[in-house]
């Protein structure tokens, strides 16, 4: 009985709680702020201590990326791209360079362009392009995000490309745990025009602007595509990789922590906002029914605001593209 | 007053829909989304203060309530961005 009295006091406005549910008083609202801060900091702390227990569930694999990319090309009426080992080696070298020099851009702070990595890998391109993605959780999520970006989509459905290479790497970029996906496109027998992908043109270029890159002389090598594609010419790029990584290390990133952070935070946010909206709705109903005049905020406005925040917040994705 | 209440509601909906739309527009850029969330929250708190001021029932307690609800929203957004 006492339990129900306490519950009534906390959840329903009446004379005893100054006609405002106790759970909506200032001290209670302040306690929610503090508890959410503790929850937020706790996740950061435990993720740092035990990422295998509390971490990000990731399942990104080259074969899935290739299948999803080719499915999009097929839907656009284009022939599929062939997975090319030299382009994959170039992508792996690019990913390693990004972690080594701590940058998130198409061109490195030292002025290296994507084309430098492709040439170093031994792929003699006549047309090339690059898509980058970080912090997505699934292969389909990566390709969907690329397809939702007009500039990245233009690369995926460009008819001139024949080959594609991928690298998927986990590491620390700008102090943040990052899963990087590098997708490099190429053609060796296309028209001898170097084309800078729009995806790169839209990206911040610390050293060389896309216009500068356009002026770069491109050596056109009339090579047989089969000779280029079928021979794994990965030696030059592997030489650029850190010693602890092998080429196969770039083919997939799979992580299955016991607790997935996005799932946990989404659930927590939905519960908190759901409870608050419920409390505000009950409060508004009871006060309106009893025609109580009091000095408080506008319950319906709070409900609309919190509803907007949760809908917007659930749209947040760690994944980003350039 | 009825016209005033209608105008206040329109302004509130503009703030909330505007915030949600720009939030969606900034997808893929978490830092920008958080900045939009903070701006939307500040606009909401300002709306609350102006609304109650024009209604003639503005009190320190009301201001604190709007600020606390705004703080809950900001901490929630930073948690969802983890």
mmCIF file of C-alpha atoms in Angstrom, chain A residues 20 22 175 249:
data_model
loop_
_atom_site.group_PDB
_atom_site.id
_atom_site.type_symbol
_atom_site.label_atom_id
_atom_site.label_comp_id
_atom_site.label_asym_id
_atom_site.label_seq_id
_atom_site.Cartn_x
_atom_site.Cartn_y
_atom_site.Cartn_z
ATOM 1 C CA UNK A 20 3.145 18.292 -10.291
ATOM 2 C CA UNK A 22 7.390 14.395 -8.247
ATOM 3 C CA UNK A 175 41.989 9.577 -31.387
ATOM 4 C CA UNK A 249 44.092 -8.348 -42.844
#
